[in-house]
Coordinates of C-alpha atoms and ligand atoms in Angstrom, one line a residue:
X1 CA 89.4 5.9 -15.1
X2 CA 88.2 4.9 -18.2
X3 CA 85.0 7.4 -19.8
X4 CA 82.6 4.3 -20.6
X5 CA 83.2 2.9 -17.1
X6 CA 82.4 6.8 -15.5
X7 CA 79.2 7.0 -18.1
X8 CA 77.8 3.7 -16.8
X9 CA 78.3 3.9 -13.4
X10 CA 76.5 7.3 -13.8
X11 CA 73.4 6.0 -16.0
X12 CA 72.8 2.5 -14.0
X13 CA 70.9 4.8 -11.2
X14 CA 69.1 1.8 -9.9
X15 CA 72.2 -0.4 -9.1
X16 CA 74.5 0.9 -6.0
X17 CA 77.9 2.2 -7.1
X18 CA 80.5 0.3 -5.5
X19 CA 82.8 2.1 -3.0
X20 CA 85.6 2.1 -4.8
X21 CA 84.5 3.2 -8.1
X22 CA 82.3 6.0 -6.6
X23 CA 85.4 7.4 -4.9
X24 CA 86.8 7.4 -8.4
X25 CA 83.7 8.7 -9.7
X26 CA 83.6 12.2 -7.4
X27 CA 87.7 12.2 -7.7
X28 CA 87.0 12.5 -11.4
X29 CA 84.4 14.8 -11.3
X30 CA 85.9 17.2 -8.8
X31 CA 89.4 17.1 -11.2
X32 CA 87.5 17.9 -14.3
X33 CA 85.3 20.5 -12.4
X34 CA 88.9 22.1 -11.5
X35 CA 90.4 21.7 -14.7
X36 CA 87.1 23.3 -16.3
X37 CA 87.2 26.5 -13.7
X38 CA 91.2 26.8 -14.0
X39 CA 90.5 27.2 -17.8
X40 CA 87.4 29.2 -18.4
X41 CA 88.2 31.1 -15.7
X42 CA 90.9 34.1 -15.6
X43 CA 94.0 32.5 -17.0
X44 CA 95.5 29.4 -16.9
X45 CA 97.5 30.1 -13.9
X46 CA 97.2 27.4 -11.9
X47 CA 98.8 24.3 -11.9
X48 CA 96.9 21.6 -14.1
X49 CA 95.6 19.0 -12.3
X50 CA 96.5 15.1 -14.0
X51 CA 94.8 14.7 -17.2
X52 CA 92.6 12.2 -17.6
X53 CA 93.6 11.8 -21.4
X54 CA 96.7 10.7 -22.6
X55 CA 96.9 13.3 -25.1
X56 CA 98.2 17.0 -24.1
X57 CA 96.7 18.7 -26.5
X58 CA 92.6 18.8 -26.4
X59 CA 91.1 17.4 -29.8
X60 CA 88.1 17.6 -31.3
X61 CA 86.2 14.2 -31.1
X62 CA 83.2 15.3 -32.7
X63 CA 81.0 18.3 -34.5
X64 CA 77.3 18.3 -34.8
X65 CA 75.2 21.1 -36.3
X66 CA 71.2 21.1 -35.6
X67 CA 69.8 23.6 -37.7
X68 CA 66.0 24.8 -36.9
X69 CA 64.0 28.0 -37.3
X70 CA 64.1 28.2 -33.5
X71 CA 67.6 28.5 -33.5
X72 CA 70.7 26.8 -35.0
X73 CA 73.5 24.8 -32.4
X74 CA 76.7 24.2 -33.6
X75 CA 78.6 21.1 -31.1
X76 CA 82.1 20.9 -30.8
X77 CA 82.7 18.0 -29.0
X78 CA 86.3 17.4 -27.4
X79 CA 88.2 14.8 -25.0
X80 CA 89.1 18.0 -22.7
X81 CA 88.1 20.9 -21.9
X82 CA 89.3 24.1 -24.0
X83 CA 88.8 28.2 -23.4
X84 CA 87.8 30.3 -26.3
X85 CA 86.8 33.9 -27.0
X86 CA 84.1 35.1 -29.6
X87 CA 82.8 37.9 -31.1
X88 CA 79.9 39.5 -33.3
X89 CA 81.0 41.7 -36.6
X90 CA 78.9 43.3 -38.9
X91 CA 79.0 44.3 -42.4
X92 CA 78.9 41.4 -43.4
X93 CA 77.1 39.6 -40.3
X94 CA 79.6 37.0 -39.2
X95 CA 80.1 35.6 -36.4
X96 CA 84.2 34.1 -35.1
X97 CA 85.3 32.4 -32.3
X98 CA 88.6 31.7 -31.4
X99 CA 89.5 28.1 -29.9
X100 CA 93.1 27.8 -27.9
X101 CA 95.5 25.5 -27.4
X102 CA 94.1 22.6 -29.9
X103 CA 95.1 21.7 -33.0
X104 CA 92.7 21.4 -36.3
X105 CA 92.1 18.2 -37.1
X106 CA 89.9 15.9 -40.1
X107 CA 87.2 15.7 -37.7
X108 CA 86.8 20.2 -37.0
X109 CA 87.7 19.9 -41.2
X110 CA 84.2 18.3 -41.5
X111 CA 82.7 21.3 -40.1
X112 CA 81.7 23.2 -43.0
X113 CA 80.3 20.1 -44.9
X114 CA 77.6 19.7 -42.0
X115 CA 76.3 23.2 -43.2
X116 CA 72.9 22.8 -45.2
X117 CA 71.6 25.2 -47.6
X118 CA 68.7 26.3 -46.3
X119 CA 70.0 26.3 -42.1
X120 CA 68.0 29.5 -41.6
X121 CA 70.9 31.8 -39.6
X122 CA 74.1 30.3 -41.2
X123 CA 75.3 30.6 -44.4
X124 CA 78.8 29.0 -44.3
X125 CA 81.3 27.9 -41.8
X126 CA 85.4 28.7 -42.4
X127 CA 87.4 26.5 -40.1
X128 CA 91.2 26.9 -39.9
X129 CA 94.5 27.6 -37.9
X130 CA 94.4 31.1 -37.0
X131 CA 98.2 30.5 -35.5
X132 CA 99.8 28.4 -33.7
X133 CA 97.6 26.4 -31.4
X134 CA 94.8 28.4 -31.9
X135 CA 91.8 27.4 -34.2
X136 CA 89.8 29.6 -35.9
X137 CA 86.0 29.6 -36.7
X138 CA 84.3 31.7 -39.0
X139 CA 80.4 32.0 -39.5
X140 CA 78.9 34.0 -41.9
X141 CA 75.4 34.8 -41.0
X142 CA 71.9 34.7 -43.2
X143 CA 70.3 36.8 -40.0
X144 CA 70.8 39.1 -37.6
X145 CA 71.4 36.8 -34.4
X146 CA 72.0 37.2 -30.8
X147 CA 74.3 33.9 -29.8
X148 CA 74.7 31.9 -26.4
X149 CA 78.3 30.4 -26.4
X150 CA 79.0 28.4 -23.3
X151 CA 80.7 24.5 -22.4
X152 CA 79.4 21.8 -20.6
X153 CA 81.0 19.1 -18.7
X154 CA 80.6 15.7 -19.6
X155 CA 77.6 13.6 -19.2
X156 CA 76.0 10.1 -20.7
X157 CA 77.7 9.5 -23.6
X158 CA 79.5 13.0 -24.2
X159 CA 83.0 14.3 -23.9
X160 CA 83.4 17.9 -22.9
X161 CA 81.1 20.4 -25.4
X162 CA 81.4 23.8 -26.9
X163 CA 78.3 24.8 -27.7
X164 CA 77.3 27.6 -30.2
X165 CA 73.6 28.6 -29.9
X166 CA 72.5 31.1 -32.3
X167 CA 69.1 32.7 -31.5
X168 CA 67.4 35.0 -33.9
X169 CA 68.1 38.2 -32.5
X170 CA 64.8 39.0 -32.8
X171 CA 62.2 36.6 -31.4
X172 CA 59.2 35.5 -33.5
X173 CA 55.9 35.8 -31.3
X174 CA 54.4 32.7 -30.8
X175 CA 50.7 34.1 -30.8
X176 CA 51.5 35.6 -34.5
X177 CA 53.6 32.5 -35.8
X178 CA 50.3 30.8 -35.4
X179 CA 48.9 32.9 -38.1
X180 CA 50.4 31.1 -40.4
X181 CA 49.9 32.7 -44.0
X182 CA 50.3 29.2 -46.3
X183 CA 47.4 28.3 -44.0
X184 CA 45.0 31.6 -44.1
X185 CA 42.1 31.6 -46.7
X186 CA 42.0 35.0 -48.0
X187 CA 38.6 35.1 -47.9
X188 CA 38.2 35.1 -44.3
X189 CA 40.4 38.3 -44.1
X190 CA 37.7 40.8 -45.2
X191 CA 34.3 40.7 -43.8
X192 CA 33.3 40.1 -46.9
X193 CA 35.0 37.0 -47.1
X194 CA 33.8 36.1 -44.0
X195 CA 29.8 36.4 -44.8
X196 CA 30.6 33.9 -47.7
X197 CA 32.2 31.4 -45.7
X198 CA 29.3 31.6 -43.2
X199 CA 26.6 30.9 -45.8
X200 CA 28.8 27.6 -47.3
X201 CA 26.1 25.2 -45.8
X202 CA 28.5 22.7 -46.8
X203 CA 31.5 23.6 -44.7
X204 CA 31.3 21.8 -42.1
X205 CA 34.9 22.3 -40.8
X206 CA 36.7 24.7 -39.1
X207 CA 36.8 27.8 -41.1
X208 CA 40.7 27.7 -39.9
X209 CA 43.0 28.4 -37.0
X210 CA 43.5 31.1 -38.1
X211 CA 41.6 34.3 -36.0
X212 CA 40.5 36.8 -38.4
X213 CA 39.4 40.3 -37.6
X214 CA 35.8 39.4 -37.7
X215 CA 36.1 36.4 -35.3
X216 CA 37.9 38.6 -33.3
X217 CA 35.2 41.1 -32.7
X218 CA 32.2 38.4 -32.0
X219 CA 34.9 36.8 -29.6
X220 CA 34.8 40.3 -27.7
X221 CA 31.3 40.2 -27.1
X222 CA 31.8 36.9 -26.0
X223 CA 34.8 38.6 -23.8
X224 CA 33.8 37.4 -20.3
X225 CA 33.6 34.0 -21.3
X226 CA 37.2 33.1 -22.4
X227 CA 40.4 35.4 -22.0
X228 CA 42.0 33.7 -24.4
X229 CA 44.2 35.7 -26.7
X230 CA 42.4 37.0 -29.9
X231 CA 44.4 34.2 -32.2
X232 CA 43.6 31.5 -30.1
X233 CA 40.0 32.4 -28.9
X234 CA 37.3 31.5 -31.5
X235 CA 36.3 31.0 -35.2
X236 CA 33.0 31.1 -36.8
X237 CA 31.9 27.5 -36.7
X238 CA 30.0 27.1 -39.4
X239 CA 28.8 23.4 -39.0
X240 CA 25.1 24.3 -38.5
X241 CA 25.5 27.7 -40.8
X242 CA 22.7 28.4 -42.4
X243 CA 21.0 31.8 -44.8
X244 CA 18.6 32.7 -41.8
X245 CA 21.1 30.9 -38.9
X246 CA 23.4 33.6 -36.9
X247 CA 27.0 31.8 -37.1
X248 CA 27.7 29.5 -34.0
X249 CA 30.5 31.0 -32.1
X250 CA 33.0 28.1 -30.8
X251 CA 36.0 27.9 -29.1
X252 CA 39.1 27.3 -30.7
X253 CA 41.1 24.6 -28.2
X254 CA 45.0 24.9 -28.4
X255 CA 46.7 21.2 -27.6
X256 CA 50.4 22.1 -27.1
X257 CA 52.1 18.6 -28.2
X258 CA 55.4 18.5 -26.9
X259 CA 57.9 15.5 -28.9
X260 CA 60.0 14.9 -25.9
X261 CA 63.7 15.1 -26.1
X262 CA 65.4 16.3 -29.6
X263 CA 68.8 17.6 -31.0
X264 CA 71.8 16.8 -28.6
X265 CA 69.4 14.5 -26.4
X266 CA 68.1 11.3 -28.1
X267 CA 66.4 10.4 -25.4
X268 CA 66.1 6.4 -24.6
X269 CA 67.6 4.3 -27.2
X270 CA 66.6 1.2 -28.2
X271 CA 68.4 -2.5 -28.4
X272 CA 67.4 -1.9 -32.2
X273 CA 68.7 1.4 -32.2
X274 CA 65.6 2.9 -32.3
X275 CA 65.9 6.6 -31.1
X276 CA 63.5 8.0 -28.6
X277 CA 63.4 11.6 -30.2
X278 CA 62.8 10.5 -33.4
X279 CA 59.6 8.1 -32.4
X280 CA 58.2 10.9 -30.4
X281 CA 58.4 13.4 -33.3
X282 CA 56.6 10.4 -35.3
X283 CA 54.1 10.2 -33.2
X284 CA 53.4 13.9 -32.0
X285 CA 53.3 15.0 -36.0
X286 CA 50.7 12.4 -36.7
X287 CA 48.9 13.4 -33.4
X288 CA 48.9 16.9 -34.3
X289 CA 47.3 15.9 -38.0
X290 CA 44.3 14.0 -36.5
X291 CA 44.1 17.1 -33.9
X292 CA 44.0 19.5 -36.4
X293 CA 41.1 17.9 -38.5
X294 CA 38.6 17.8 -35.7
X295 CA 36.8 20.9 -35.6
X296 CA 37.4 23.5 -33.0
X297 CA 40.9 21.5 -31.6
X298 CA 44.3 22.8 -33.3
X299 CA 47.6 21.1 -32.5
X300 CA 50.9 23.1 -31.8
X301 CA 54.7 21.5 -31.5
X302 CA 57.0 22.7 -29.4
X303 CA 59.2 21.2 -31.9
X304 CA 58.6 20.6 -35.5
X305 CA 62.4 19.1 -36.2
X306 CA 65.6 17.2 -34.7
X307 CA 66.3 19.8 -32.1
X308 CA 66.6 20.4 -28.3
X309 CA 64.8 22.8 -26.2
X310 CA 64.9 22.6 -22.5
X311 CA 62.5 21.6 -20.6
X312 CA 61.2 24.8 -18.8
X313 CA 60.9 26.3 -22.5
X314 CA 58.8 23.8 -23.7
X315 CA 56.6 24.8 -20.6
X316 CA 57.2 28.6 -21.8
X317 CA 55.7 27.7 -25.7
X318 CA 52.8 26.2 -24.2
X319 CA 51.8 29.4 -21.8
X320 CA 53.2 31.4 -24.7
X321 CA 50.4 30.2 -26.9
X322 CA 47.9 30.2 -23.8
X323 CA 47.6 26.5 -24.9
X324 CA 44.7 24.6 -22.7
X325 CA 46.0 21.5 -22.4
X326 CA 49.8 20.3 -22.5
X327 CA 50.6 16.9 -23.3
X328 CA 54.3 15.8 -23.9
X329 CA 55.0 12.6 -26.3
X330 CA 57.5 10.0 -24.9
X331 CA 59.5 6.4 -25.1
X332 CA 60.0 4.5 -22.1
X333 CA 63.3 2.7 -21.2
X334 CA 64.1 0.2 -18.6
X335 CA 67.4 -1.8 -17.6
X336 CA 65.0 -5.2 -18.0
X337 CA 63.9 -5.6 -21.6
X338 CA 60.9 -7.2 -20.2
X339 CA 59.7 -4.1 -19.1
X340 CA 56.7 -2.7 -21.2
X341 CA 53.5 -1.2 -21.6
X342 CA 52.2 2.6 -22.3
X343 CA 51.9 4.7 -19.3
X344 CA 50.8 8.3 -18.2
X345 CA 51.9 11.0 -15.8
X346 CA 51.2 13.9 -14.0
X347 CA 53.0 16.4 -11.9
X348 CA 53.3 15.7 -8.5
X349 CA 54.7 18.6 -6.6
X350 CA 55.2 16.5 -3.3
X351 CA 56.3 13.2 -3.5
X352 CA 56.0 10.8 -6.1
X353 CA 53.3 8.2 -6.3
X354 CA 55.9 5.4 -6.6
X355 CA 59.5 5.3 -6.3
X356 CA 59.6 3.8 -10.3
X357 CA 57.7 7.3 -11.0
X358 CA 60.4 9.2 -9.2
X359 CA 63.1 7.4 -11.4
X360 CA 61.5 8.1 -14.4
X361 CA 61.1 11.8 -13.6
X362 CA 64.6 12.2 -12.3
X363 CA 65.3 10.3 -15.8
X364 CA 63.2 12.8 -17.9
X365 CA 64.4 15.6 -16.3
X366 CA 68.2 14.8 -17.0
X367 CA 67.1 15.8 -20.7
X368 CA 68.4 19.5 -19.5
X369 CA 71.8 18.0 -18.2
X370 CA 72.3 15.9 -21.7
X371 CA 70.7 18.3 -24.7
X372 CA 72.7 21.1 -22.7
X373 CA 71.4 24.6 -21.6
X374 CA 73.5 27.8 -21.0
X375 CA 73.4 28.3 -17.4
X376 CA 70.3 26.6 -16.1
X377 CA 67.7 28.4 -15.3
X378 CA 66.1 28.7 -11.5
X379 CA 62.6 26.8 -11.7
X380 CA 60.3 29.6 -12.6
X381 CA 57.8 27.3 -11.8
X382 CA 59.2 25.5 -8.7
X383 CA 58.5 28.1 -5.8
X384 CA 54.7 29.1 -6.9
X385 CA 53.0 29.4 -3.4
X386 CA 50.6 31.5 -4.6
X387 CA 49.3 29.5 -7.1
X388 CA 48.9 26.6 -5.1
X389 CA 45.2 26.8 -5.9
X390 CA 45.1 27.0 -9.6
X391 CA 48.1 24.3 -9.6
X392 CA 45.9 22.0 -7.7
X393 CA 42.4 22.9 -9.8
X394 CA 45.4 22.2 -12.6
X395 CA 46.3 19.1 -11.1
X396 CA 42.8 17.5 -10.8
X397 CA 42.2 18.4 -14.6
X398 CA 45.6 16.5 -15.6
X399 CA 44.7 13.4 -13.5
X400 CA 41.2 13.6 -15.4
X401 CA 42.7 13.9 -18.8
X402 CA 45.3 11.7 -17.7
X403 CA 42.7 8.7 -17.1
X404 CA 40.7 9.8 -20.3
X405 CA 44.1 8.8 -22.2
X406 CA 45.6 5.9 -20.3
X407 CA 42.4 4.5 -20.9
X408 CA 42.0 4.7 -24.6
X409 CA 45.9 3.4 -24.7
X410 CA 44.6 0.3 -22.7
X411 CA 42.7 -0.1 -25.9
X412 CA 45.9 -0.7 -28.1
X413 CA 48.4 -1.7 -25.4
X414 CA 49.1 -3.5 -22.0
X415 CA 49.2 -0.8 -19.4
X416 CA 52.5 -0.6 -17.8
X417 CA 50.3 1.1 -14.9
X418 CA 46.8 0.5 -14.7
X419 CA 46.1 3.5 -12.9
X420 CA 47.8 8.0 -13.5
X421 CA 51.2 8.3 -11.5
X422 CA 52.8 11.0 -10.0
X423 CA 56.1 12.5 -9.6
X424 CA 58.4 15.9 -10.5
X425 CA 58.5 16.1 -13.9
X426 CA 59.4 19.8 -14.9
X427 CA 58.2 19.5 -18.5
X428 CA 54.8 19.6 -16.8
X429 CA 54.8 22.7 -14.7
X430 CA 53.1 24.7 -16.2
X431 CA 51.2 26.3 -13.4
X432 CA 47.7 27.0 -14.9
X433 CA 47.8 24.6 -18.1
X434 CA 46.4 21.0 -17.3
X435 CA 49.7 18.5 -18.4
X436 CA 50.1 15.0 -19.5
X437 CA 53.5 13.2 -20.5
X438 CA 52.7 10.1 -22.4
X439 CA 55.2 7.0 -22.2
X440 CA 54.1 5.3 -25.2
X441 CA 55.7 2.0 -25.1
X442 CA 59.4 1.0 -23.8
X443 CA 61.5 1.4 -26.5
X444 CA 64.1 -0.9 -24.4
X445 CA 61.7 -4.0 -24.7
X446 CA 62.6 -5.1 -28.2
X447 CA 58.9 -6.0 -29.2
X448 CA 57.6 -2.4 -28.2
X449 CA 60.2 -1.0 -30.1
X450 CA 59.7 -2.6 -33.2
X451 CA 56.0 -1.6 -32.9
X452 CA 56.8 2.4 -32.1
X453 CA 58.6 2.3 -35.5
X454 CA 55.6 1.0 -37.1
X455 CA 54.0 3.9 -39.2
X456 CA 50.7 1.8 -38.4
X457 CA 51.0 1.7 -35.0
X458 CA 51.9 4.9 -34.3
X459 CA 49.0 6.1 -36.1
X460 CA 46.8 4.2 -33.8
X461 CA 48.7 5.4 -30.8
X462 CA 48.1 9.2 -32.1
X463 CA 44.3 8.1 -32.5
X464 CA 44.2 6.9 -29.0
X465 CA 45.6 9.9 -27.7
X466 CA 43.4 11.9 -29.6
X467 CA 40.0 9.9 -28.4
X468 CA 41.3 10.8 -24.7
X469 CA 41.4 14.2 -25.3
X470 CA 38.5 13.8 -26.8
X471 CA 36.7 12.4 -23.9
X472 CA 38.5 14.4 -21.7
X473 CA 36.9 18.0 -23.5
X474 CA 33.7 16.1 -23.7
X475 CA 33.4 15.7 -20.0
X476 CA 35.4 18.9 -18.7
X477 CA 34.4 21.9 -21.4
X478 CA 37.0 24.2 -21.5
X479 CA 35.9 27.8 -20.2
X480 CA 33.7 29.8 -23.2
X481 CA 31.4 28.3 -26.0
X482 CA 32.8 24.6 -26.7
X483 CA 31.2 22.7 -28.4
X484 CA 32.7 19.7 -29.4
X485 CA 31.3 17.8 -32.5
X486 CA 30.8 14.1 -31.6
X487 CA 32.9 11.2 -30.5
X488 CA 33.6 8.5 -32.4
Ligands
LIG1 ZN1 61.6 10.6 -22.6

């Protein structure tokens, strides 16, 4: 059976698989299953099941390379599905894995071209035959790394993948990455510092994100108000500062913005072409700008590049960063290109509030399947019984800041929905953080995805998104001092 007939029948979730194609469908999937296990598994033993290729040998169709400081993928896509074997060496750090029984071909030959100078773990990439039938890769490492080397099956457009994660082996913490030092002023580091900026009557912004020692102390005698982490709890706001005036204490607001798809997943993609990852980036830097100039509100991305992360880590970066509200930046897609209009979601841990919701969800959540995780995770967040209660006090405060938004997009666009729907998205799970996901236009209607391209218009979808939050903080206070400034 041909791949592109497999990949639509798959994709086309609305329209009923005929019979005789599905029977197809599962034959193929349980051969390639088989084939996968027989391989990867102990051996090659068993008896291979048909090929689905005419080719005997497995060949590399594609390589991708996504480097970002989070961590660096290498792709090797193929037609079928191969074994390997890896392993770590030191002195120097390199990294090789050995790929049997293909051949090296122009494609793997482009391998070490993809490499960019400043990819923060690799250095350089050797490709070659190691001997017969066996294909060699060599990376020499910039860091110390601990790598996740695993295949996937295919799915949407992709053949079988060997992926090569490599993960710095040592973590950076989120709370401390926040301190960003190209961002600090000196001058708030020492109290000394600090008096000066509180006596700049002028200074009517934030003094910075950044906590410093002082702010952290007057946010401990604040303590039972907020138990926010030190970085993310206050700063001296210094809008009303005055000679004889004690500094205003404020709360610093965390909005984790969350670009939706990334990397290996594009995401919807447009007649034009248009890919959703790359308008949601757009969008969700510009958001984060705007964000970041209001005083007391700071912007965070889960991704600040063309990369994937799944879904339940984007939900990890948000509670790593004790963010307060989450709010996750996407494109819409429908089979109709009439389809169109913004929308807005919120978790719905029953059923969903319509049975377009539930498609979408199921949609969003196949991000995991098609970006490609090493062995997927149980839902951390799915069986949480015992925080029913804070999930539904969560709830309510999504549905709020979901209406503050939707209505503000009304402003700019028709409403696909006129009203906050419901259904199982697991980018929004986070148990304890109020969570939005934003379909800003349908990229599949061609008018909607000529606008999302336009630098204007995503500007004044950022804006909109930023005058719901807005509304949203100015009717539900986060806990601890807030004040927010004005709305305008
Ligand atoms: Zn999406």
């Amino acid at each position: 059976m041909p791949k592109k007939q497999l990949i639509d029948s798959r994709l086309t979730a609305t329209a009923p698989i005929p019979a005789a194609p599905r029977r197809e469908l599962l034959k193929f999937a349980a051969a390639s299953l088989m084939l996968w296990v027989t391989k990867v598994g102990a051996g090659n033993t068993a008896e291979d099941p048909p090929r689905t290729s005419k080719s005997p040998i497995p060949s590399i169709l594609a390589v991708r390379v996504w480097p970002a400081a989070d961590y660096t993928r290498v792709t090797l896509e193929l037609d079928q599905p191969i074994t390997f074997s890896s392993q770590l060496i030191k002195n120097p750090e390199r990294l090789v894995v050995d790929i049997e029984g293909i051949e090296f071909n122009a494609v793997l030959q482009s391998l070490p071209s993809k490499i960019l100078a400043d990819d923060p773990y690799i250095k350089l990439i050797r490709a070659g035959r190691n001997r017969p039938g066996v294909v060699r890769l060599v990376i020499d490492l910039k860091a110390d790394i601990k790598p996740q080397i695993f295949t996937l099956l295919p799915v949407a457009n992709y053949g079988y993948r060997l992926v090569l994660d490599l993960y710095p082996a040592q973590p950076v913490d989120p709370l401390m990455a926040l301190l960003d030092p190209s961002e600090a002023n000196p001058a708030q580091l020492s109290p000394l510092g600090q008096a000066a900026a509180n006596t700049a009557p002028d200074d009517a912004t934030k003094v910075g994100a950044n906590a410093t020692t002082e702010a952290n102390k007057e946010t401990t005698k604040e303590a039972p108000a907020t138990n926010k982490a030190p970085t993310n709890a206050s700063r001296v706001a210094t809008k009303n500062a005055d000679k004889n005036d004690p500094p205003e204490i404020a709360r610093l607001v965390t909005i984790m913005l969350d670009p939706g798809h990334g990397g290996e997943d594009p995401g919807a993609v447009g007649r034009g072409g248009s890919y959703e990852k790359h308008v949601t980036l757009s969008v969700a830097r510009r958001l984060k700008e705007k964000i970041d100039a209001v005083p007391n509100m700071r912007a965070v991305l889960t991704r600040d590049g063309d990369f994937f992360i799944p879904l339940n880590q984007r939900v990890q970066k948000a509670r790593g960063i004790r963010a307060d509200l989450f709010v996750s930046v996407h494109a819409d897609a429908f089979i109709k290109p009439t389809a169109r209009g913004s929308s807005v979601f919120v978790l719905s841990e029953g059923g969903a509030s319509s049975s377009a919701a539930r498609w979408l969800a199921k949609k969003e959540n196949e991000a995991d399947l098609i970006g490609g995780v090493n062995l997927p995770t149980k839902d951390p967040y799915l069986a949480r019984t015992l925080l029913d209660l804070s999930q539904t006090a969560t709830n309510n405060d999504s549905i709020r800041l979901g209406q503050a938004v939707l209505g503000e997009l009304g402003r700019i666009n028709t409403l696909h929905k006129g009203q906050v729907e419901q259904a199982g998205f697991a980018v929004l799970k986070a148990p304890d953080i109020p969570s939005i996901l934003i379909e800003t236009a349908f990229i599949s209607n061609p008018e909607e995805e000529k606008r999302l391209n336009d630098e204007a218009y995503q500007d004044q979808l950022a804006m909109a998104i930023l005058q719901g939050l807005k509304r949203y903080f100015a009717k539900n206070p986060p806990p601890g001092k807030f004040k927010l400034t004005r709305l305008d």
